[in-house]
Amino acid sequence: MSSLLFVVCVSQGNFFWQVKIGYTVGHSISLISLITSIVILSVFRKLHCTRNYIHMHLFVSFILKAIAVFTKDVVLYQVGEVDNCSPGSVGCKAVMVFFQYCIMASFFWLLVEGLYLRALLAVSFFSERKYFWYYILIGWGGPTIFITAWGVAKAYYNDVGCWDIIEKTEMFWWIIKTPILASILMNFILFICIIRILRQKINCPDIGRNESNQYLRLAKSTLLLIPLFGINFIVFAFIPEQVNTEQRLVFDLILGSFQGFAVAVLYCFLNGEVQSEMKRKWRWWNLQHHMGSDTTKHQHPSMGNSTGTTQISMLSCSPTTRRASSSCPPPSSLPLCQDDDSMI
């Protein structure tokens, strides 16, 4: 009997270690891709708009989530122990509060993405700058209120360990779980509404496309919206914690750790306006490099102030050349961020 228990414990230990390796790799890839995406959206000024600002806040929430996961693992499991925090350790409790805040913030910013896209598609005219501050309050202020309430409740009524162990009968956990479940449910409702709006737009008689092409576009839009709205969390969101524990760990921890990478790929790297702006900048840099090398080539000491040098100087200042170097992307590509109506 004891040998059987030892085998079971070893197998569970290997499973948890594999899960830890899996979500560590996932969060690392997400962290690198999200930081790269923020750099891209920040460097190119033509990509500065309300829609991309919201994307950047979403990216930051996932970055903080990855950092919180790494910090929690270092604090709780730095020497391989399951619980190495003393009951009075304020540092490990602060780490858990930060961890729970980042988790909730990522869900709330997914909700903000849904609210913004719903308003963009359904409302004809609305003040984006005015509503942007409301989005900020929802995305960062909402989690602050709930996590503060949870921290105060834990400190006064259930100050046990590092606050990392969630008991089945603990009522304070619902202070965190309820708003997360509510945001998932609201995003699911927004998801259905947006799919209906997209369906109506695709079936518009002004668009001359056959039925198969219409459903293909609808399917693509649906697949793009799923990681944005976090619809994948609905699979286990309303199932009790003790049911399908191993499947939940694989789904929530490993697959969930790659969600930041998926969001960065879909809404930055595969974004048509981002690609168009990067191609435009690349052509401009190549043109500048080519013209610089040509200027150096023609500025030979024996030539002095020759006609060739004058022509090169005039060419570098020509308005026609400037327009060519900053030409707009082809009409088939997505418009730049100056037009906020091109969300999908």
Short mmCIF file of C-alpha atoms in Angstrom, two decimals:
data_model
loop_
_atom_site.label_atom_id
_atom_site.label_comp_id
_atom_site.label_asym_id
_atom_site.label_seq_id
_atom_site.Cartn_x
_atom_site.Cartn_y
_atom_site.Cartn_z
CA MET A 1 0.00 0.00 0.00
CA SER A 2 2.80 2.41 0.88
CA SER A 3 4.61 1.68 -2.40
CA LEU A 4 1.41 2.43 -4.31
CA LEU A 5 1.02 5.76 -2.54
CA PHE A 6 4.66 6.56 -3.32
CA VAL A 7 4.10 5.88 -7.02
CA VAL A 8 0.98 8.06 -7.02
CA CYS A 9 2.83 10.92 -5.31
CA VAL A 10 5.74 10.66 -7.72
CA SER A 11 3.41 10.69 -10.75
CA GLN A 12 1.54 13.70 -9.41
CA GLY A 13 4.80 15.47 -8.70
CA ASN A 14 5.97 14.86 -12.26
CA PHE A 15 2.64 16.10 -13.60
CA PHE A 16 2.77 19.34 -11.60
CA TRP A 17 6.40 19.88 -12.62
CA GLN A 18 5.48 19.44 -16.29
CA VAL A 19 2.60 21.88 -15.87
CA LYS A 20 4.96 24.41 -14.27
CA ILE A 21 7.44 24.06 -17.16
CA GLY A 22 4.59 24.41 -19.66
CA TYR A 23 3.14 27.64 -18.30
CA THR A 24 6.62 29.08 -17.67
CA VAL A 25 7.45 28.62 -21.36
CA GLY A 26 4.06 30.02 -22.37
CA HIS A 27 4.35 33.15 -20.23
CA SER A 28 7.94 33.70 -21.40
CA ILE A 29 6.92 33.60 -25.06
CA SER A 30 3.93 35.83 -24.32
CA LEU A 31 6.12 38.30 -22.41
CA ILE A 32 8.60 38.67 -25.28
CA SER A 33 5.91 39.02 -27.94
CA LEU A 34 3.86 41.50 -25.90
CA ILE A 35 6.85 43.74 -25.17
CA THR A 36 7.75 43.69 -28.86
CA SER A 37 4.17 44.61 -29.77
CA ILE A 38 4.13 47.57 -27.37
CA VAL A 39 7.43 48.82 -28.81
CA ILE A 40 6.03 48.60 -32.35
CA LEU A 41 2.80 50.42 -31.49
CA SER A 42 4.73 53.08 -29.58
CA VAL A 43 7.43 53.78 -32.16
CA PHE A 44 5.17 54.37 -35.18
CA ARG A 45 3.21 57.58 -34.62
CA LYS A 46 0.62 56.79 -37.28
CA LEU A 47 -0.46 53.83 -35.15
CA HIS A 48 -1.32 56.08 -32.21
CA CYS A 49 -5.10 56.01 -31.75
CA THR A 50 -7.71 54.99 -29.20
CA ARG A 51 -8.03 51.46 -30.52
CA ASN A 52 -4.31 50.74 -30.30
CA TYR A 53 -4.08 52.48 -26.92
CA ILE A 54 -6.63 49.98 -25.63
CA HIS A 55 -4.63 47.16 -27.20
CA MET A 56 -1.51 48.43 -25.44
CA HIS A 57 -3.27 48.45 -22.06
CA LEU A 58 -4.39 44.88 -22.74
CA PHE A 59 -0.79 43.96 -23.57
CA VAL A 60 0.43 45.59 -20.34
CA SER A 61 -2.12 43.60 -18.30
CA PHE A 62 -0.82 40.34 -19.78
CA ILE A 63 2.78 41.45 -19.20
CA LEU A 64 2.00 42.14 -15.54
CA LYS A 65 0.25 38.78 -15.34
CA ALA A 66 3.37 36.98 -16.61
CA ILE A 67 5.61 38.92 -14.22
CA ALA A 68 3.25 38.12 -11.33
CA VAL A 69 3.36 34.39 -12.17
CA PHE A 70 7.17 34.39 -12.23
CA THR A 71 7.35 36.37 -8.99
CA LYS A 72 4.89 34.07 -7.26
CA ASP A 73 6.83 30.97 -8.30
CA VAL A 74 10.10 32.47 -7.04
CA VAL A 75 8.59 33.45 -3.69
CA LEU A 76 6.60 30.28 -3.03
CA TYR A 77 8.80 27.62 -4.65
CA GLN A 78 12.32 29.07 -4.76
CA VAL A 79 13.79 26.14 -2.79
CA GLY A 80 11.36 23.50 -4.02
CA GLU A 81 9.11 23.68 -0.98
CA VAL A 82 5.35 23.75 -1.27
CA ASP A 83 4.90 26.39 1.40
CA ASN A 84 7.95 28.33 2.51
CA CYS A 85 6.14 31.44 3.76
CA SER A 86 5.77 32.13 7.42
CA PRO A 87 2.29 33.15 8.65
CA GLY A 88 3.50 36.67 9.36
CA SER A 89 5.33 37.27 6.07
CA VAL A 90 3.98 40.44 4.54
CA GLY A 91 6.05 40.10 1.36
CA CYS A 92 4.54 36.83 0.16
CA LYS A 93 1.02 38.13 0.88
CA ALA A 94 1.77 41.26 -1.14
CA VAL A 95 2.96 39.02 -3.98
CA MET A 96 -0.32 37.08 -3.88
CA VAL A 97 -2.33 40.33 -3.87
CA PHE A 98 -0.37 41.55 -6.89
CA PHE A 99 -0.85 38.18 -8.58
CA GLN A 100 -4.63 38.22 -8.09
CA TYR A 101 -4.81 41.85 -9.25
CA CYS A 102 -2.99 41.07 -12.50
CA ILE A 103 -5.22 38.07 -13.19
CA MET A 104 -8.37 40.15 -12.72
CA ALA A 105 -6.96 43.10 -14.70
CA SER A 106 -6.36 40.87 -17.74
CA PHE A 107 -10.02 39.77 -17.65
CA PHE A 108 -11.27 43.34 -17.22
CA TRP A 109 -9.22 44.60 -20.16
CA LEU A 110 -10.64 41.80 -22.28
CA LEU A 111 -14.02 43.16 -21.25
CA VAL A 112 -12.93 46.69 -22.24
CA GLU A 113 -11.92 45.37 -25.67
CA GLY A 114 -15.38 43.89 -26.05
CA LEU A 115 -17.14 47.08 -24.94
CA TYR A 116 -15.09 49.22 -27.29
CA LEU A 117 -15.59 46.97 -30.30
CA ARG A 118 -19.33 46.77 -29.60
CA ALA A 119 -19.53 50.58 -29.46
CA LEU A 120 -17.41 50.92 -32.58
CA LEU A 121 -19.66 48.65 -34.62
CA ALA A 122 -23.06 49.62 -33.22
CA VAL A 123 -22.80 53.33 -32.36
CA SER A 124 -22.55 55.78 -35.23
CA PHE A 125 -20.92 58.64 -33.34
CA PHE A 126 -19.32 58.59 -29.90
CA SER A 127 -16.49 60.51 -28.24
CA GLU A 128 -13.58 58.09 -28.12
CA ARG A 129 -11.40 60.30 -25.93
CA LYS A 130 -14.19 60.77 -23.42
CA TYR A 131 -14.99 57.06 -23.19
CA PHE A 132 -11.30 56.15 -23.15
CA TRP A 133 -10.99 57.39 -19.57
CA TYR A 134 -14.01 55.30 -18.59
CA TYR A 135 -12.24 52.32 -20.13
CA ILE A 136 -9.18 53.13 -18.01
CA LEU A 137 -11.32 53.19 -14.88
CA ILE A 138 -12.92 49.86 -15.77
CA GLY A 139 -9.69 48.13 -16.74
CA TRP A 140 -7.48 49.22 -13.84
CA GLY A 141 -9.91 50.71 -11.32
CA GLY A 142 -12.34 47.79 -11.19
CA PRO A 143 -9.73 45.19 -10.15
CA THR A 144 -8.30 47.65 -7.60
CA ILE A 145 -11.64 47.84 -5.79
CA PHE A 146 -12.28 44.09 -5.67
CA ILE A 147 -8.69 43.09 -4.82
CA THR A 148 -8.55 45.71 -2.05
CA ALA A 149 -11.79 44.33 -0.59
CA TRP A 150 -10.42 40.78 -0.80
CA GLY A 151 -7.13 41.77 0.85
CA VAL A 152 -8.88 43.54 3.73
CA ALA A 153 -11.22 40.59 4.26
CA LYS A 154 -8.33 38.11 4.27
CA ALA A 155 -6.28 40.26 6.65
CA TYR A 156 -9.07 40.62 9.21
CA TYR A 157 -10.94 37.32 8.97
CA ASN A 158 -8.74 34.65 7.35
CA ASP A 159 -5.08 35.62 7.75
CA VAL A 160 -3.60 32.16 7.15
CA GLY A 161 -0.26 31.50 5.46
CA CYS A 162 0.54 33.40 2.29
CA TRP A 163 -3.09 33.57 1.09
CA ASP A 164 -2.13 31.18 -1.70
CA ILE A 165 -4.27 28.24 -0.52
CA ILE A 166 -7.94 28.50 -1.45
CA GLU A 167 -10.24 26.44 0.74
CA LYS A 168 -13.44 24.99 -0.68
CA THR A 169 -15.54 26.62 2.05
CA GLU A 170 -13.86 30.02 1.86
CA MET A 171 -16.41 32.71 1.08
CA PHE A 172 -13.83 35.47 0.53
CA TRP A 173 -12.67 33.82 -2.71
CA TRP A 174 -15.96 34.85 -4.30
CA ILE A 175 -14.90 38.49 -3.97
CA ILE A 176 -12.39 37.69 -6.73
CA LYS A 177 -14.22 34.95 -8.60
CA THR A 178 -17.57 36.76 -8.97
CA PRO A 179 -16.31 39.80 -10.96
CA ILE A 180 -14.16 37.51 -13.13
CA LEU A 181 -17.12 35.28 -13.93
CA ALA A 182 -19.26 38.37 -14.54
CA SER A 183 -16.70 39.79 -16.99
CA ILE A 184 -16.52 36.46 -18.83
CA LEU A 185 -20.31 36.29 -19.05
CA MET A 186 -20.57 39.90 -20.26
CA ASN A 187 -17.90 39.26 -22.87
CA PHE A 188 -19.77 36.20 -24.06
CA ILE A 189 -22.93 38.29 -24.48
CA LEU A 190 -20.93 40.97 -26.30
CA PHE A 191 -19.40 38.24 -28.44
CA ILE A 192 -22.84 37.04 -29.56
CA CYS A 193 -23.99 40.61 -30.25
CA ILE A 194 -20.90 41.43 -32.31
CA ILE A 195 -21.22 38.23 -34.33
CA ARG A 196 -24.81 39.23 -35.13
CA ILE A 197 -23.66 42.71 -36.20
CA LEU A 198 -20.94 41.21 -38.36
CA ARG A 199 -23.44 38.82 -39.89
CA GLN A 200 -25.70 41.73 -40.81
CA LYS A 201 -22.80 43.67 -42.31
CA ILE A 202 -21.62 40.67 -44.31
CA ASN A 203 -25.12 40.04 -45.66
CA CYS A 204 -25.45 43.65 -46.76
CA PRO A 205 -26.70 43.69 -50.40
CA ASP A 206 -24.10 46.30 -51.30
CA ILE A 207 -21.36 43.71 -50.84
CA GLY A 208 -21.23 41.47 -53.89
CA ARG A 209 -19.95 38.23 -52.41
CA ASN A 210 -21.27 34.71 -52.62
CA GLU A 211 -22.65 32.89 -49.60
CA SER A 212 -19.62 30.69 -48.99
CA ASN A 213 -17.30 33.68 -48.95
CA GLN A 214 -19.60 35.44 -46.48
CA TYR A 215 -19.53 32.54 -44.05
CA LEU A 216 -15.77 32.29 -44.46
CA ARG A 217 -15.35 35.92 -43.45
CA LEU A 218 -17.71 35.40 -40.51
CA ALA A 219 -15.72 32.37 -39.37
CA LYS A 220 -12.46 34.32 -39.58
CA SER A 221 -13.94 37.20 -37.57
CA THR A 222 -15.21 34.72 -34.98
CA LEU A 223 -11.84 33.05 -34.60
CA LEU A 224 -10.16 36.43 -34.20
CA LEU A 225 -12.62 37.50 -31.52
CA ILE A 226 -12.33 34.32 -29.42
CA PRO A 227 -8.86 35.02 -27.91
CA LEU A 228 -9.69 38.74 -27.63
CA PHE A 229 -12.81 38.20 -25.56
CA GLY A 230 -11.49 35.26 -23.56
CA ILE A 231 -14.38 33.02 -24.63
CA ASN A 232 -12.08 30.02 -24.14
CA PHE A 233 -12.27 30.53 -20.35
CA ILE A 234 -15.98 29.70 -20.42
CA VAL A 235 -15.12 26.00 -20.82
CA PHE A 236 -14.13 25.68 -17.14
CA ALA A 237 -15.24 29.01 -15.69
CA PHE A 238 -18.51 27.79 -14.15
CA ILE A 239 -17.32 24.26 -13.23
CA PRO A 240 -16.41 23.70 -9.54
CA GLU A 241 -12.71 23.86 -8.71
CA GLN A 242 -12.45 20.21 -7.60
CA VAL A 243 -13.88 18.79 -10.86
CA ASN A 244 -11.48 17.78 -13.66
CA THR A 245 -8.49 19.15 -11.77
CA GLU A 246 -5.78 17.91 -14.14
CA GLN A 247 -7.66 18.99 -17.27
CA ARG A 248 -8.33 22.38 -15.68
CA LEU A 249 -4.65 22.84 -14.85
CA VAL A 250 -3.58 22.01 -18.39
CA PHE A 251 -6.24 24.24 -19.92
CA ASP A 252 -6.05 27.22 -17.57
CA LEU A 253 -2.34 27.29 -16.82
CA ILE A 254 -0.60 25.98 -19.95
CA LEU A 255 -2.99 27.03 -22.72
CA GLY A 256 -3.91 30.20 -20.85
CA SER A 257 -0.25 31.19 -20.63
CA PHE A 258 -0.07 31.43 -24.44
CA GLN A 259 -3.05 33.79 -24.68
CA GLY A 260 -0.81 36.85 -24.47
CA PHE A 261 1.20 35.53 -27.40
CA ALA A 262 -2.00 34.88 -29.39
CA VAL A 263 -3.31 38.39 -28.71
CA ALA A 264 0.03 39.95 -29.71
CA VAL A 265 0.14 37.97 -32.96
CA LEU A 266 -3.46 38.68 -33.95
CA TYR A 267 -3.61 42.35 -33.02
CA CYS A 268 -0.08 43.48 -33.81
CA PHE A 269 2.04 41.16 -35.94
CA LEU A 270 -0.82 40.12 -38.26
CA ASN A 271 -2.51 43.54 -38.14
CA GLY A 272 -2.75 44.93 -41.69
CA GLU A 273 -2.15 48.55 -40.70
CA VAL A 274 0.89 47.60 -38.61
CA GLN A 275 2.34 45.62 -41.50
CA SER A 276 1.65 48.48 -43.94
CA GLU A 277 3.34 51.04 -41.69
CA MET A 278 6.37 48.81 -41.12
CA LYS A 279 6.71 48.18 -44.86
CA ARG A 280 6.42 51.92 -45.52
CA LYS A 281 9.14 52.67 -42.96
CA TRP A 282 11.31 49.91 -44.38
CA ARG A 283 11.00 51.36 -47.89
CA TRP A 284 11.82 54.82 -46.52
CA TRP A 285 14.91 53.54 -44.69
CA ASN A 286 16.10 51.71 -47.81
CA LEU A 287 15.55 54.85 -49.88
CA GLN A 288 17.49 56.97 -47.40
CA HIS A 289 20.31 54.43 -47.30
CA HIS A 290 20.40 54.19 -51.09
CA MET A 291 20.39 57.96 -51.54
CA GLY A 292 23.06 58.35 -48.87
CA SER A 293 25.32 55.85 -50.59
CA ASP A 294 24.71 57.52 -53.96
CA THR A 295 25.56 60.93 -52.49
CA THR A 296 28.83 59.58 -51.06
CA LYS A 297 29.61 57.97 -54.40
CA HIS A 298 29.09 61.17 -56.39
CA GLN A 299 30.95 63.40 -53.93
CA HIS A 300 34.36 62.51 -55.35
CA PRO A 301 37.15 65.06 -54.69
CA SER A 302 37.87 65.42 -58.41
CA MET A 303 34.27 66.34 -59.15
CA GLY A 304 33.88 69.19 -56.68
CA ASN A 305 30.55 71.00 -57.07
CA SER A 306 29.62 69.24 -60.30
CA THR A 307 26.24 69.00 -61.90
CA GLY A 308 25.87 65.41 -60.68
CA THR A 309 26.24 66.49 -57.09
CA THR A 310 23.75 69.30 -57.60
CA GLN A 311 21.27 66.89 -59.12
CA ILE A 312 21.67 64.48 -56.21
CA SER A 313 21.14 67.33 -53.73
CA MET A 314 18.05 68.48 -55.56
CA LEU A 315 16.75 64.92 -55.71
CA SER A 316 17.13 64.46 -51.95
CA CYS A 317 14.99 67.57 -51.38
CA SER A 318 12.49 66.97 -54.14
CA PRO A 319 8.86 67.05 -52.99
CA THR A 320 8.12 64.23 -55.44
CA THR A 321 10.72 62.04 -53.79
CA ARG A 322 9.33 62.84 -50.36
CA ARG A 323 5.89 61.83 -51.45
CA ALA A 324 7.25 58.63 -52.92
CA SER A 325 9.12 57.79 -49.73
CA SER A 326 6.01 58.30 -47.63
CA SER A 327 3.52 56.81 -50.02
CA CYS A 328 0.32 55.42 -48.63
CA PRO A 329 -0.30 51.65 -48.58
CA PRO A 330 -2.21 50.15 -51.48
CA PRO A 331 -6.00 50.38 -51.35
CA SER A 332 -6.29 46.64 -50.77
CA SER A 333 -4.56 46.89 -47.39
CA LEU A 334 -6.18 48.04 -44.19
CA PRO A 335 -6.20 51.78 -43.58
CA LEU A 336 -3.88 53.23 -41.00
CA CYS A 337 -4.91 53.88 -37.45
CA GLN A 338 -6.11 57.38 -38.22
CA ASP A 339 -9.39 55.75 -39.24
CA ASP A 340 -10.81 54.01 -36.19
CA ASP A 341 -13.63 52.42 -38.14
CA SER A 342 -11.40 49.59 -39.40
CA MET A 343 -11.45 47.39 -36.32
CA ILE A 344 -11.56 44.00 -37.99
#
